[in-house]
PDB file of C-alpha atoms in Angstrom:
ATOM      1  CA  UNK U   1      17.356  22.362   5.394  1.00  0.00           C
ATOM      2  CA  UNK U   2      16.894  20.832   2.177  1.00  0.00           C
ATOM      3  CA  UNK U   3      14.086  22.078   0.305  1.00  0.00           C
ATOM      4  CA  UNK U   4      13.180  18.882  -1.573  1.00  0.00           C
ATOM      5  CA  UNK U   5      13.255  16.962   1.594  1.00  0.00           C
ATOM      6  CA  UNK U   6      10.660  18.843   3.373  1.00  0.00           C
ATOM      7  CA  UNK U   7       6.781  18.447   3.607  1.00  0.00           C
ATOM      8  CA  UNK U   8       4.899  19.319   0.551  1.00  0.00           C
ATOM      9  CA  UNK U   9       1.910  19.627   2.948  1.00  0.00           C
ATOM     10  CA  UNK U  10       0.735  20.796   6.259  1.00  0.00           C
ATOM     11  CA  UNK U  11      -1.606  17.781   6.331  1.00  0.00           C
ATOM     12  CA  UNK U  12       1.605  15.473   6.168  1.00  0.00           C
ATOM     13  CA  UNK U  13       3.598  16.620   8.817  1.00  0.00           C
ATOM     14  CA  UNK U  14       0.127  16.585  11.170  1.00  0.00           C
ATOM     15  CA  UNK U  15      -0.308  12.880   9.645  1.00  0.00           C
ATOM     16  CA  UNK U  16       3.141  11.612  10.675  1.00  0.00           C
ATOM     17  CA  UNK U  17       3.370  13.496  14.069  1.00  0.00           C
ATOM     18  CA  UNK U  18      -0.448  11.768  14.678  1.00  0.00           C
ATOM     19  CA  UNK U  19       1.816   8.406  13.866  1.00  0.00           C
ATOM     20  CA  UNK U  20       4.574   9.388  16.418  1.00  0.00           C
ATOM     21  CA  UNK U  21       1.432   9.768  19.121  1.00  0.00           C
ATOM     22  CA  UNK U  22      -0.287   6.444  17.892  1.00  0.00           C
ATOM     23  CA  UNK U  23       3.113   4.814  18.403  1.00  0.00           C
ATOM     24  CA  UNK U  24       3.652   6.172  21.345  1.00  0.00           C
ATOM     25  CA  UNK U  25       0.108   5.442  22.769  1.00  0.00           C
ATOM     26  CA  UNK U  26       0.151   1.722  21.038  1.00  0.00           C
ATOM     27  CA  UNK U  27       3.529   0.846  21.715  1.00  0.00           C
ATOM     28  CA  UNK U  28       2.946  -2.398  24.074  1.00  0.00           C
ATOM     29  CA  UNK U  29      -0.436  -3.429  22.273  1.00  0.00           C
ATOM     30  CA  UNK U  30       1.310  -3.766  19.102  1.00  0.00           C
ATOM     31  CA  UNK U  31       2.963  -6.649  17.588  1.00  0.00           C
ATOM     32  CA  UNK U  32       6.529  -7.620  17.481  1.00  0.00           C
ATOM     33  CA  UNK U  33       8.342  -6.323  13.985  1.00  0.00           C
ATOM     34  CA  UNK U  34       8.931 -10.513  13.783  1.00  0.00           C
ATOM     35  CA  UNK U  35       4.994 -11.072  13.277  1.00  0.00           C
ATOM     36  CA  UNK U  36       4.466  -8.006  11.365  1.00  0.00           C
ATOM     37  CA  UNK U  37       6.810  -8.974   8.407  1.00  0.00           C
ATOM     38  CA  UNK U  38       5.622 -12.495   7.945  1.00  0.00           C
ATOM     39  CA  UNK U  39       2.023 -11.207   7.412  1.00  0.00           C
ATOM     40  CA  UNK U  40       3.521  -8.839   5.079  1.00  0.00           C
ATOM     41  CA  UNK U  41       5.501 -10.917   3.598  1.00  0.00           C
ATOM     42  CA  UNK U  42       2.798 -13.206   2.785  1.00  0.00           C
ATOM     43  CA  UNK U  43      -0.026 -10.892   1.413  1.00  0.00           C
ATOM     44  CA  UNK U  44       0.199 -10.680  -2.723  1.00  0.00           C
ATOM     45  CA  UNK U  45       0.393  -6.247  -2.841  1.00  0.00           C
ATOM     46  CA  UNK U  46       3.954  -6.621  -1.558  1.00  0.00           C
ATOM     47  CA  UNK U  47       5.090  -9.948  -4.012  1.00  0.00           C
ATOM     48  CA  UNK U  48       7.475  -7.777  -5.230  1.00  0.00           C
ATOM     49  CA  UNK U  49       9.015  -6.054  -2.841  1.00  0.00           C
ATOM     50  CA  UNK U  50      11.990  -6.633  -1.152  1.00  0.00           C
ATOM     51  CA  UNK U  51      12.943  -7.987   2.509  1.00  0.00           C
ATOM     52  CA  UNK U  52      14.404  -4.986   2.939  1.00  0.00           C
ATOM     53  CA  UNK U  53      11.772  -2.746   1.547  1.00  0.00           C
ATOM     54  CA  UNK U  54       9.319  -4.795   3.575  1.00  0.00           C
ATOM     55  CA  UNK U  55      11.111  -4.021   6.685  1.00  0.00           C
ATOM     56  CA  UNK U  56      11.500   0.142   5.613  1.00  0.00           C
ATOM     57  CA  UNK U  57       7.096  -0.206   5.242  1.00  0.00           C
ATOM     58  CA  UNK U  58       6.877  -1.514   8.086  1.00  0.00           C
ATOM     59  CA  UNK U  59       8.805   0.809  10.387  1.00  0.00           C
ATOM     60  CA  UNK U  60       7.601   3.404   8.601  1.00  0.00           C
ATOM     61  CA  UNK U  61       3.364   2.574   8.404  1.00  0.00           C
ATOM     62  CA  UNK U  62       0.611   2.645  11.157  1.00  0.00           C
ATOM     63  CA  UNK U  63      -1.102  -0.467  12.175  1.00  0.00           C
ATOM     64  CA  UNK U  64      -4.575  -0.170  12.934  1.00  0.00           C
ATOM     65  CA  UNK U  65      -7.569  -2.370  14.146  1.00  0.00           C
ATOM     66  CA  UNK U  66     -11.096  -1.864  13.127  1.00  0.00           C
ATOM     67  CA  UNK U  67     -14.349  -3.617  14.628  1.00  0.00           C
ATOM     68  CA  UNK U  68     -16.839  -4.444  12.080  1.00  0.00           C
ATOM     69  CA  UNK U  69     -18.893  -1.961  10.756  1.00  0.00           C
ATOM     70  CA  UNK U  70     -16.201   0.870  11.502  1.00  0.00           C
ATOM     71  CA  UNK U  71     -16.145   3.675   8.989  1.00  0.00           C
ATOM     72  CA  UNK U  72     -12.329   3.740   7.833  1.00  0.00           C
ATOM     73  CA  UNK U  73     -12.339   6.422   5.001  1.00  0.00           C
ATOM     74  CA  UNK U  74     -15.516   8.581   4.176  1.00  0.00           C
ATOM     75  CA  UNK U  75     -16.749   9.637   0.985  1.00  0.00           C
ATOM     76  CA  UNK U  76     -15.713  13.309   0.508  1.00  0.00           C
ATOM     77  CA  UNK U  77     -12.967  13.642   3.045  1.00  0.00           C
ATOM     78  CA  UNK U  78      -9.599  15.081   1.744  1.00  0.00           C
ATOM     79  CA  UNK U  79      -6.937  12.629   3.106  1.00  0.00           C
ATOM     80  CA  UNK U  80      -3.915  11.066   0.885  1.00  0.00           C
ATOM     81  CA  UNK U  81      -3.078   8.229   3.146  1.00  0.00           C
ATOM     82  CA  UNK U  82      -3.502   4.803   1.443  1.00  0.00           C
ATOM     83  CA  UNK U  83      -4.794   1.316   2.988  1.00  0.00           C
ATOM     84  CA  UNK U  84      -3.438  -1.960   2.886  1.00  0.00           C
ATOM     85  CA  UNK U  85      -5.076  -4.670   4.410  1.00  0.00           C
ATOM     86  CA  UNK U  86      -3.425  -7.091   6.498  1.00  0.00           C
ATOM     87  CA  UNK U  87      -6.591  -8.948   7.499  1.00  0.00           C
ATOM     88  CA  UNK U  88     -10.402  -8.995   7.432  1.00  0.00           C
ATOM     89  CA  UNK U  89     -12.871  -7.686   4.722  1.00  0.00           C
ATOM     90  CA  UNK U  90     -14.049  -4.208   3.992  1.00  0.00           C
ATOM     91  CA  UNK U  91     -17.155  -2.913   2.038  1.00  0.00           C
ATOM     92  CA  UNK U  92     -16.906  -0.250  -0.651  1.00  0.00           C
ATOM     93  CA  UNK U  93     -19.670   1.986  -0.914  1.00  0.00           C
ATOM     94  CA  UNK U  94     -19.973   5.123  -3.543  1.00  0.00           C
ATOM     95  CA  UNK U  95     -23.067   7.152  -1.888  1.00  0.00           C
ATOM     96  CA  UNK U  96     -25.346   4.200  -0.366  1.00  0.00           C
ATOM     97  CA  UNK U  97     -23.935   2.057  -3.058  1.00  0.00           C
ATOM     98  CA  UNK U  98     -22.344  -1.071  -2.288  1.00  0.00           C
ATOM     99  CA  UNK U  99     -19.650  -1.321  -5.211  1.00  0.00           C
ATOM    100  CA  UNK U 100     -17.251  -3.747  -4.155  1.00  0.00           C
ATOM    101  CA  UNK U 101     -15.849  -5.982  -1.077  1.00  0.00           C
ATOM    102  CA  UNK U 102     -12.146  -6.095  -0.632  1.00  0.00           C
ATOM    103  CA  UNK U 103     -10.030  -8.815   1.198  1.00  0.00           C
ATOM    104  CA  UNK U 104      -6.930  -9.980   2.638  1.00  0.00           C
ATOM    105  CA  UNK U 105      -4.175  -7.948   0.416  1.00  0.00           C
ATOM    106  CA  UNK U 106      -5.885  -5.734  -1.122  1.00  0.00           C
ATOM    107  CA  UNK U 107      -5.327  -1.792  -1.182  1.00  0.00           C
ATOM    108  CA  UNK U 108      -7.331   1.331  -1.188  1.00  0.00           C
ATOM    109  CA  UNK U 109      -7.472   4.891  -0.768  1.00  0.00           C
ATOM    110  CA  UNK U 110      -4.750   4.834  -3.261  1.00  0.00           C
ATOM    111  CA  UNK U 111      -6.786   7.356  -5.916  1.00  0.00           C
ATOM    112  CA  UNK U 112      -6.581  10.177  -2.864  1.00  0.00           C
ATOM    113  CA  UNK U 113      -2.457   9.229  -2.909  1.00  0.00           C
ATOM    114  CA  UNK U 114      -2.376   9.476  -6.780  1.00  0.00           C
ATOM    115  CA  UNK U 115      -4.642  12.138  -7.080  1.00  0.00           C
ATOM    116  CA  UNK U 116      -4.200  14.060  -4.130  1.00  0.00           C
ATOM    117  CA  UNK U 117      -8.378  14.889  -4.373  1.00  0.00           C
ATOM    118  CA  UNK U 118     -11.300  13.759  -2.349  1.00  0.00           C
ATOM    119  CA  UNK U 119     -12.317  10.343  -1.237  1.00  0.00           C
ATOM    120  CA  UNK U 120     -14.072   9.121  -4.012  1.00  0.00           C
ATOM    121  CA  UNK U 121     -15.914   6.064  -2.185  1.00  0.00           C
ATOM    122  CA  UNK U 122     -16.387   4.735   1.353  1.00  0.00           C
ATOM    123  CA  UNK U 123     -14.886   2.173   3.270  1.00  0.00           C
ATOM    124  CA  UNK U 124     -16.413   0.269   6.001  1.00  0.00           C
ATOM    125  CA  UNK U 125     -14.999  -2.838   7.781  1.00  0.00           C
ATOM    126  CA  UNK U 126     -17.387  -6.001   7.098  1.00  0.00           C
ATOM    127  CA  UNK U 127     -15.304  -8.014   9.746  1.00  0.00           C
ATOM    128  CA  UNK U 128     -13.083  -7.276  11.828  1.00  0.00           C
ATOM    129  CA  UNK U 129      -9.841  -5.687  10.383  1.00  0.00           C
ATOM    130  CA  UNK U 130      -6.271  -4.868  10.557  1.00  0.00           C
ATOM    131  CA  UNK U 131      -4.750  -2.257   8.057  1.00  0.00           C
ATOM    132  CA  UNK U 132      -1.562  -0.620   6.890  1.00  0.00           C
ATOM    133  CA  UNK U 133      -1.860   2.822   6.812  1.00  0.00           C
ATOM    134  CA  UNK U 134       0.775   4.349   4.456  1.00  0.00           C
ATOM    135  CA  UNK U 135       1.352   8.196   3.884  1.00  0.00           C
ATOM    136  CA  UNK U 136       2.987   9.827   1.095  1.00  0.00           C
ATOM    137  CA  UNK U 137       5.841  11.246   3.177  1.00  0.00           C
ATOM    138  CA  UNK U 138       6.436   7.804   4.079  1.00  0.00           C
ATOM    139  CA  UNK U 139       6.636   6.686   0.382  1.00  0.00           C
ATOM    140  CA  UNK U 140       8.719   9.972  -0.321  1.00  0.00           C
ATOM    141  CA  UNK U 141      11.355   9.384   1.723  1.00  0.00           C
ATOM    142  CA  UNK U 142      11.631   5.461   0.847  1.00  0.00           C
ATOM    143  CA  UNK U 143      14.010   4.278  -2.128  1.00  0.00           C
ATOM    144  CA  UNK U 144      13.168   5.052  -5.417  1.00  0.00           C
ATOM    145  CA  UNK U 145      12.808   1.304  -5.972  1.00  0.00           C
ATOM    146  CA  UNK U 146      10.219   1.013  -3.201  1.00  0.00           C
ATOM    147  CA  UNK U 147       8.560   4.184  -4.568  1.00  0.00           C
ATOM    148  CA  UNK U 148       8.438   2.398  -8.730  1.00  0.00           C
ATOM    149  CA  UNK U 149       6.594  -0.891  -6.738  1.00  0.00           C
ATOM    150  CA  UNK U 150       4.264   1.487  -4.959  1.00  0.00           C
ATOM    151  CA  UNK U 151       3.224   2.843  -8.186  1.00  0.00           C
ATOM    152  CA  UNK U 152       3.596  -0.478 -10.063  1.00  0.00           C
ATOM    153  CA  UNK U 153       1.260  -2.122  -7.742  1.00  0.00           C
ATOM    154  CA  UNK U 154      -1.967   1.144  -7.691  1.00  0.00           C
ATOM    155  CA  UNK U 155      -1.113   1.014 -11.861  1.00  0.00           C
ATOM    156  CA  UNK U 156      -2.092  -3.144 -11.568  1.00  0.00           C
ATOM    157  CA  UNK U 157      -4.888  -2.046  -8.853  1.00  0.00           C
ATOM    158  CA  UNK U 158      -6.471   0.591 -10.925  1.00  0.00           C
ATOM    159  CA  UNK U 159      -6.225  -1.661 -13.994  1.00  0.00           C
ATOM    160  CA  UNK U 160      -7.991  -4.439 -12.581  1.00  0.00           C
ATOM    161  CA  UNK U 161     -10.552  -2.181 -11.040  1.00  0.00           C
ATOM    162  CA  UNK U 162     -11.250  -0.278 -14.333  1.00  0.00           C
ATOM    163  CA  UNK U 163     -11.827  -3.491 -15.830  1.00  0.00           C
ATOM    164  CA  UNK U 164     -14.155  -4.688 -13.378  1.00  0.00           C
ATOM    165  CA  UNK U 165     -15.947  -1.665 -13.715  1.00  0.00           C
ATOM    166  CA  UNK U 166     -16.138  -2.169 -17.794  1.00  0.00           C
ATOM    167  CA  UNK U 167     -17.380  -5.596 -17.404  1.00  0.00           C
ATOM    168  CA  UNK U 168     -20.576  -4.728 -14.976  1.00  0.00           C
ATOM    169  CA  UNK U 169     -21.062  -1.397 -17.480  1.00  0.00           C
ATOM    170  CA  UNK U 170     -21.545  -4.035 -20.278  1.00  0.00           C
ATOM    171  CA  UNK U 171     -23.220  -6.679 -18.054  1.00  0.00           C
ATOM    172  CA  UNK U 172     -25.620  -3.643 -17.219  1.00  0.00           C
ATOM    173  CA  UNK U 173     -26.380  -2.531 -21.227  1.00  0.00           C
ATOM    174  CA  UNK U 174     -27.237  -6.105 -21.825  1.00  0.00           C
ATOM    175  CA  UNK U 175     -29.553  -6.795 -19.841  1.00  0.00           C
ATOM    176  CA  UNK U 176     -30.754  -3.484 -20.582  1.00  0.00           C
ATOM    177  CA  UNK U 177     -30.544  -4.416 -24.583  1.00  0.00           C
ATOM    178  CA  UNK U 178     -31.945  -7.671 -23.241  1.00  0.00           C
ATOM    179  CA  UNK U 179     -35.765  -6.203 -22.311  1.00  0.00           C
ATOM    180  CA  UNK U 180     -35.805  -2.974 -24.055  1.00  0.00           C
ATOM    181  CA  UNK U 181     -39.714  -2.737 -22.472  1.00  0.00           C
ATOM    182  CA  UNK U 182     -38.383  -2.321 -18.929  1.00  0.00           C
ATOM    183  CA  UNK U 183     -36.392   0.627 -20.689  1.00  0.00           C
ATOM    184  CA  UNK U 184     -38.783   2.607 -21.879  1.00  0.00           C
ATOM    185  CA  UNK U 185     -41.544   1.558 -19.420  1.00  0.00           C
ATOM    186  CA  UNK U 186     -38.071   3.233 -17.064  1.00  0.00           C
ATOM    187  CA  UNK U 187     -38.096   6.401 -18.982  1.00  0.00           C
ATOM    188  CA  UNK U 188     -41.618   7.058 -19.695  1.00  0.00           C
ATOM    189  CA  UNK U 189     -42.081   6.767 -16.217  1.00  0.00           C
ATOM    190  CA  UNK U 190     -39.768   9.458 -14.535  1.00  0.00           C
TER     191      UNK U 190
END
């Protein structure tokens, strides 16, 4: 009835009601709440969260397995879910780029929650892996202080990964600066 409390987007409501089904489907493969929270618990995205805010993620996320080399998100797909992984390693590829490997704790697909715009990169399992998928009606409906570590923790993410990405850009111009032959040999060529 409330406006405020409703879905800002078709694409959430079919999200959640896909959760309902997984659960549904899922609901004697999965593992007890117990187990869930002590992996939680013990993975460095959620170091500041709460046991109770823990507990409100975890009834509130999908669980789900991937076999290695499983794509998880695509490049160019509209989706504003978010990823965190519980276990395994994934590979980040932008076109047929490999970019970056992510591990145990890590997060992403958080630029298509932010941003609410394509998949910028994709991401495909390198081992076998177990994620948290989180949606943003799940993080709208949480407690604000839930909602400020969400953000707290993609701010820290995207920090890290822009300076990652500022260190290989300046790795990159000095080796370039490094044999200025290969350069123009590079451009005279094309």
């Amino acid at each position: 009835k409330q406006s405020g409390q409703r879905y800002k987007m078709g694409l959430d409501l079919a999200a959640d009601l896909s959760l309902v089904y997984d659960h549904i489907k899922l609901l004697d493969e999965q593992l007890p709440g117990d187990e869930k929270f002590k992996m939680v618990r013990g993975l460095s995205f959620f170091d500041d969260f709460t046991e109770p805010e823990i507990w409100e993620i975890i009834n509130s996320s999908g669980w789900l397995d991937f076999t290695p080399g499983s794509e998880i998100i695509a490049e160019g797909e509209l989706d504003t879910s978010f990823y965190v992984i519980i276990s395994g390693d994934v590979t980040v590829y932008k076109g047929d780029l490999e970019v970056d490997e992510l591990h145990e704790g890590d997060c992403f697909g958080e630029m298509g929650f932010i941003a609410r715009k394509e998949r910028s990169a994709t991401i495909i399992a390198k081992t076998g892996v177990t994620t948290m998928n989180v949606r943003p009606s799940m993080i709208e409906r949480a407690s604000l202080n839930c909602q400020l570590r969400f953000h707290k923790v993609f701010l820290s993410t995207l920090v890290a990964r822009l300076s990652q990405a500022t260190e290989r850009l300046s790795a990159g111009a000095a080796a370039m600066a490094a044999y200025p032959d290969r350069k123009s040999t590079r451009l005279n060529s094309s």
